[in-house]
């Protein structure tokens, strides 16, 4: 018969974290005025974090009694506190934290090589924070594709952009999505909006990319049209102008004729 004493073991390890006598590592976390020093134990860090293991391996032959000191400037102290408790106790309750904090936990877990936590945090976000991620799609998209470890979040972004692209167009942060994503969206066969709406969204996106541009076309100079044309040039070939009515084309597209290829003016 096997009896599970893991909860007690987990608590004992958390008690070790709070020990002020036998620690042999100090970790300086944060940057600028927001720096905090944490005490820890080399043997636990070595076996729990691949990143810290590499750092600690350079100090393994020191026997002069001096403390090993590690600097982690890219992680917020309050996030590292959460991570450190997970490293010691093997427990974490993401329900207690804001979504932005969970993303910071995920980023810190990636930096520290905590694969188990990376997998769990991604799963938690997808299962419980899907609405938030749709509303903040640009942040999730950029975060996931900047890191090869975030495959589940990448899959979430790909699925949403291919199956429900309308949600991205209607998100509050639509105008901040990257150009390659916008091009991909307007090519989607699952886009449940009219072509004139697509055109208006592309214009909206193009204008925001250069905040100095006026919104009223009557005030557009030759240079303004040139800037706007450059902003949306990758999108224009994928807009189905032939699906527009003659009235839509006349009222909504022709005022921007200077950003269009000449052949479009004769459709």
Tab-separated table of C-alpha atoms in Angstrom:
chain	number	residue	atom	x	y	z
A	1	UNK	CA	0.000	0.000	0.000
A	2	UNK	CA	1.389	3.388	-1.035
A	3	UNK	CA	0.390	6.382	1.081
A	4	UNK	CA	0.619	9.813	-0.556
A	5	UNK	CA	2.304	12.381	1.686
A	6	UNK	CA	2.962	14.896	-1.117
A	7	UNK	CA	0.946	17.775	0.434
A	8	UNK	CA	3.078	17.534	3.591
A	9	UNK	CA	6.272	17.330	1.524
A	10	UNK	CA	5.213	20.371	-0.471
A	11	UNK	CA	4.597	22.362	2.707
A	12	UNK	CA	7.951	21.279	4.174
A	13	UNK	CA	9.724	22.529	1.052
A	14	UNK	CA	7.897	25.858	1.281
A	15	UNK	CA	9.056	26.072	4.908
A	16	UNK	CA	12.619	25.587	3.655
A	17	UNK	CA	12.098	28.539	1.313
A	18	UNK	CA	11.358	30.710	4.349
A	19	UNK	CA	14.422	29.435	6.214
A	20	UNK	CA	16.858	32.243	7.079
A	21	UNK	CA	19.796	30.117	8.185
A	22	UNK	CA	20.718	27.501	5.597
A	23	UNK	CA	20.255	29.360	2.280
A	24	UNK	CA	23.295	29.507	-0.005
A	25	UNK	CA	22.021	31.594	-2.944
A	26	UNK	CA	20.715	35.135	-3.220
A	27	UNK	CA	18.721	36.176	-6.277
A	28	UNK	CA	18.449	39.827	-7.265
A	29	UNK	CA	15.217	40.252	-9.192
A	30	UNK	CA	13.892	43.282	-11.081
A	31	UNK	CA	15.357	46.446	-12.500
A	32	UNK	CA	15.835	50.079	-11.524
A	33	UNK	CA	14.089	51.039	-8.300
A	34	UNK	CA	11.998	47.839	-8.306
A	35	UNK	CA	14.581	45.325	-7.113
A	36	UNK	CA	14.113	42.664	-4.478
A	37	UNK	CA	16.587	40.137	-3.064
A	38	UNK	CA	15.383	36.558	-2.548
A	39	UNK	CA	17.125	33.833	-0.566
A	40	UNK	CA	17.175	30.314	-1.970
A	41	UNK	CA	18.957	26.969	-1.983
A	42	UNK	CA	21.293	25.896	-4.732
A	43	UNK	CA	20.348	22.221	-4.787
A	44	UNK	CA	16.625	22.946	-5.254
A	45	UNK	CA	17.172	25.558	-7.951
A	46	UNK	CA	19.595	23.224	-9.732
A	47	UNK	CA	17.076	20.419	-10.092
A	48	UNK	CA	14.005	22.543	-10.769
A	49	UNK	CA	15.157	25.093	-13.366
A	50	UNK	CA	17.256	24.346	-16.440
A	51	UNK	CA	18.211	28.014	-16.761
A	52	UNK	CA	19.319	28.360	-13.142
A	53	UNK	CA	21.141	25.041	-13.414
A	54	UNK	CA	23.351	26.497	-16.145
A	55	UNK	CA	24.116	29.559	-14.034
A	56	UNK	CA	24.804	27.533	-10.914
A	57	UNK	CA	27.083	25.107	-12.764
A	58	UNK	CA	29.658	27.879	-13.082
A	59	UNK	CA	29.741	28.178	-9.285
A	60	UNK	CA	29.770	24.499	-8.326
A	61	UNK	CA	33.488	24.362	-7.620
A	62	UNK	CA	33.513	27.321	-5.236
A	63	UNK	CA	34.227	26.258	-1.667
A	64	UNK	CA	35.165	29.599	-0.126
A	65	UNK	CA	31.922	29.952	1.785
A	66	UNK	CA	30.683	32.944	-0.200
A	67	UNK	CA	27.061	33.063	-1.295
A	68	UNK	CA	26.206	32.577	-4.923
A	69	UNK	CA	24.473	35.699	-6.285
A	70	UNK	CA	22.177	35.553	-9.328
A	71	UNK	CA	20.629	38.518	-11.168
A	72	UNK	CA	17.287	38.252	-12.984
A	73	UNK	CA	16.566	41.727	-14.291
A	74	UNK	CA	13.844	40.734	-16.780
A	75	UNK	CA	11.420	39.367	-14.179
A	76	UNK	CA	9.240	41.429	-11.852
A	77	UNK	CA	9.832	40.688	-8.147
A	78	UNK	CA	6.130	39.970	-7.509
A	79	UNK	CA	6.097	37.488	-10.388
A	80	UNK	CA	9.284	35.799	-9.209
A	81	UNK	CA	7.714	35.381	-5.762
A	82	UNK	CA	4.959	33.312	-7.388
A	83	UNK	CA	7.506	31.355	-9.437
A	84	UNK	CA	9.764	30.654	-6.491
A	85	UNK	CA	6.919	29.212	-4.429
A	86	UNK	CA	6.087	26.977	-7.368
A	87	UNK	CA	9.720	25.876	-7.677
A	88	UNK	CA	9.820	24.841	-4.028
A	89	UNK	CA	6.309	23.586	-3.340
A	90	UNK	CA	5.238	22.404	-6.783
A	91	UNK	CA	1.981	24.282	-6.334
A	92	UNK	CA	0.440	27.290	-8.008
A	93	UNK	CA	-3.071	28.738	-8.115
A	94	UNK	CA	-3.404	30.916	-11.198
A	95	UNK	CA	-7.046	31.655	-10.343
A	96	UNK	CA	-5.765	34.187	-7.808
A	97	UNK	CA	-4.054	36.410	-10.384
A	98	UNK	CA	-4.986	38.874	-13.107
A	99	UNK	CA	-4.560	37.702	-16.693
A	100	UNK	CA	-1.645	40.091	-17.241
A	101	UNK	CA	0.110	38.552	-14.212
A	102	UNK	CA	-0.479	35.049	-15.588
A	103	UNK	CA	1.145	36.072	-18.863
A	104	UNK	CA	4.109	37.428	-16.911
A	105	UNK	CA	4.288	34.120	-15.027
A	106	UNK	CA	4.338	32.348	-18.380
A	107	UNK	CA	7.144	34.568	-19.681
A	108	UNK	CA	9.161	34.060	-16.497
A	109	UNK	CA	8.609	30.306	-16.635
A	110	UNK	CA	9.955	30.308	-20.170
A	111	UNK	CA	13.052	32.280	-19.196
A	112	UNK	CA	13.729	29.922	-16.295
A	113	UNK	CA	13.093	26.741	-18.277
A	114	UNK	CA	10.081	25.545	-16.270
A	115	UNK	CA	8.403	23.465	-18.966
A	116	UNK	CA	5.711	21.981	-16.732
A	117	UNK	CA	4.563	25.454	-15.708
A	118	UNK	CA	4.728	26.714	-19.313
A	119	UNK	CA	2.363	23.941	-20.393
A	120	UNK	CA	-0.020	24.496	-17.486
A	121	UNK	CA	-0.151	28.298	-17.820
A	122	UNK	CA	-0.956	28.078	-21.540
A	123	UNK	CA	-3.710	25.556	-20.905
A	124	UNK	CA	-5.144	27.684	-18.099
A	125	UNK	CA	-5.231	30.804	-20.304
A	126	UNK	CA	-6.953	28.998	-23.173
A	127	UNK	CA	-9.550	27.317	-20.947
A	128	UNK	CA	-10.408	30.249	-18.685
A	129	UNK	CA	-9.271	33.481	-20.367
A	130	UNK	CA	-10.257	33.009	-24.006
A	131	UNK	CA	-12.489	36.109	-24.056
A	132	UNK	CA	-9.718	38.269	-22.606
A	133	UNK	CA	-7.222	36.930	-25.133
A	134	UNK	CA	-9.607	37.647	-28.003
A	135	UNK	CA	-9.976	41.249	-26.790
A	136	UNK	CA	-6.194	41.548	-26.423
A	137	UNK	CA	-5.344	39.446	-29.435
A	138	UNK	CA	-2.351	41.484	-30.566
A	139	UNK	CA	-0.579	40.987	-27.226
A	140	UNK	CA	-1.234	37.241	-27.257
A	141	UNK	CA	-0.231	36.923	-30.913
A	142	UNK	CA	3.065	38.748	-30.453
A	143	UNK	CA	3.832	36.979	-27.178
A	144	UNK	CA	3.169	33.507	-28.548
A	145	UNK	CA	5.128	33.874	-31.778
A	146	UNK	CA	8.137	35.474	-30.110
A	147	UNK	CA	8.746	32.264	-28.175
A	148	UNK	CA	8.996	28.736	-29.552
A	149	UNK	CA	7.842	27.348	-26.191
A	150	UNK	CA	4.313	28.746	-26.504
A	151	UNK	CA	2.957	26.270	-29.032
A	152	UNK	CA	-0.506	26.044	-27.455
A	153	UNK	CA	-0.973	29.810	-27.592
A	154	UNK	CA	0.271	29.835	-31.175
A	155	UNK	CA	-2.360	27.212	-32.008
A	156	UNK	CA	-5.028	29.334	-30.290
A	157	UNK	CA	-4.066	32.348	-32.423
A	158	UNK	CA	-3.999	30.353	-35.650
A	159	UNK	CA	-7.384	28.770	-34.931
A	160	UNK	CA	-9.013	32.092	-34.078
A	161	UNK	CA	-7.608	33.897	-37.116
A	162	UNK	CA	-8.631	31.103	-39.506
A	163	UNK	CA	-12.004	30.102	-38.016
A	164	UNK	CA	-13.313	33.301	-36.395
A	165	UNK	CA	-11.390	36.230	-37.931
A	166	UNK	CA	-14.306	38.593	-37.249
A	167	UNK	CA	-13.464	38.520	-33.559
A	168	UNK	CA	-10.043	39.996	-34.283
A	169	UNK	CA	-11.464	42.749	-36.500
A	170	UNK	CA	-13.943	43.628	-33.760
A	171	UNK	CA	-11.438	43.570	-30.900
A	172	UNK	CA	-10.607	46.927	-29.234
A	173	UNK	CA	-6.954	46.575	-30.209
A	174	UNK	CA	-7.527	45.657	-33.856
A	175	UNK	CA	-5.476	48.574	-35.171
A	176	UNK	CA	-2.338	47.344	-33.432
A	177	UNK	CA	-2.210	43.916	-35.107
A	178	UNK	CA	0.869	43.326	-37.304
A	179	UNK	CA	0.616	43.700	-41.065
A	180	UNK	CA	1.230	40.032	-41.855
A	181	UNK	CA	-1.707	39.054	-39.628
A	182	UNK	CA	-4.006	41.609	-41.271
A	183	UNK	CA	-3.112	40.274	-44.717
A	184	UNK	CA	-3.821	36.748	-43.531
A	185	UNK	CA	-7.198	37.785	-42.096
A	186	UNK	CA	-8.503	39.490	-45.209
A	187	UNK	CA	-7.660	36.390	-47.237
A	188	UNK	CA	-9.755	34.179	-44.961
A	189	UNK	CA	-12.757	32.400	-46.486
A	190	UNK	CA	-14.429	32.441	-43.062
A	191	UNK	CA	-14.656	36.205	-42.831
A	192	UNK	CA	-18.285	36.972	-42.029
A	193	UNK	CA	-18.405	40.584	-43.169
A	194	UNK	CA	-18.989	42.450	-46.375
A	195	UNK	CA	-16.105	43.495	-48.577
A	196	UNK	CA	-16.838	47.167	-47.938
A	197	UNK	CA	-16.367	46.497	-44.226
A	198	UNK	CA	-13.047	44.829	-44.965
A	199	UNK	CA	-11.990	47.892	-46.973
A	200	UNK	CA	-12.972	50.239	-44.144
A	201	UNK	CA	-11.071	48.155	-41.592
A	202	UNK	CA	-7.966	48.189	-43.800
A	203	UNK	CA	-8.223	51.965	-44.111
A	204	UNK	CA	-8.689	52.307	-40.351
A	205	UNK	CA	-5.628	50.136	-39.766
A	206	UNK	CA	-3.559	52.056	-42.340
A	207	UNK	CA	-4.409	55.451	-40.849
A	208	UNK	CA	-3.531	54.368	-37.308
A	209	UNK	CA	-0.101	53.163	-38.412
A	210	UNK	CA	0.781	56.828	-39.004
A	211	UNK	CA	-0.998	58.796	-36.249
A	212	UNK	CA	-0.037	62.100	-37.839
A	213	UNK	CA	-2.374	61.470	-40.793
A	214	UNK	CA	-5.664	63.440	-40.808
A	215	UNK	CA	-8.876	61.398	-40.843
A	216	UNK	CA	-10.671	63.710	-43.289
A	217	UNK	CA	-9.705	62.903	-46.892
A	218	UNK	CA	-10.381	66.485	-47.944
A	219	UNK	CA	-7.256	67.450	-45.996
A	220	UNK	CA	-5.053	64.790	-47.563
A	221	UNK	CA	-2.005	66.107	-49.356
A	222	UNK	CA	-0.029	64.175	-51.948
A	223	UNK	CA	2.421	63.125	-49.234
A	224	UNK	CA	-0.375	61.928	-46.949
A	225	UNK	CA	-1.798	59.700	-49.691
A	226	UNK	CA	1.696	58.404	-50.381
A	227	UNK	CA	2.128	57.449	-46.704
A	228	UNK	CA	-1.260	55.752	-46.524
A	229	UNK	CA	-0.591	53.896	-49.763
A	230	UNK	CA	2.652	52.564	-48.354
A	231	UNK	CA	0.893	51.489	-45.138
A	232	UNK	CA	-1.753	49.362	-46.877
A	233	UNK	CA	0.035	48.289	-50.063
A	234	UNK	CA	0.373	44.657	-48.890
A	235	UNK	CA	-3.379	44.455	-48.220
A	236	UNK	CA	-4.780	45.999	-51.417
A	237	UNK	CA	-4.222	42.944	-53.683
A	238	UNK	CA	-6.365	40.785	-51.383
A	239	UNK	CA	-9.425	43.029	-51.179
A	240	UNK	CA	-12.176	41.749	-53.480
A	241	UNK	CA	-13.171	45.092	-55.002
A	242	UNK	CA	-15.271	43.319	-57.634
A	243	UNK	CA	-17.686	42.355	-54.834
A	244	UNK	CA	-18.502	45.983	-54.126
A	245	UNK	CA	-21.561	47.673	-55.530
A	246	UNK	CA	-20.982	50.632	-57.836
A	247	UNK	CA	-22.326	52.917	-55.119
A	248	UNK	CA	-19.969	51.478	-52.492
A	249	UNK	CA	-17.037	51.816	-54.829
A	250	UNK	CA	-17.933	55.386	-55.707
A	251	UNK	CA	-18.648	56.551	-52.151
A	252	UNK	CA	-16.096	54.609	-50.126
A	253	UNK	CA	-13.222	53.713	-52.428
A	254	UNK	CA	-12.819	56.451	-55.020
A	255	UNK	CA	-12.005	59.152	-52.418
A	256	UNK	CA	-8.828	57.092	-51.887
A	257	UNK	CA	-8.108	56.540	-55.597
A	258	UNK	CA	-4.558	57.799	-55.167
A	259	UNK	CA	-3.608	54.776	-53.084
A	260	UNK	CA	-5.037	52.260	-55.573
A	261	UNK	CA	-3.480	50.580	-58.608
A	262	UNK	CA	-4.726	52.262	-61.786
A	263	UNK	CA	-6.413	49.131	-63.136
A	264	UNK	CA	-8.820	49.124	-60.189
A	265	UNK	CA	-10.302	52.417	-61.276
A	266	UNK	CA	-11.833	50.751	-64.304
A	267	UNK	CA	-13.529	47.761	-62.721
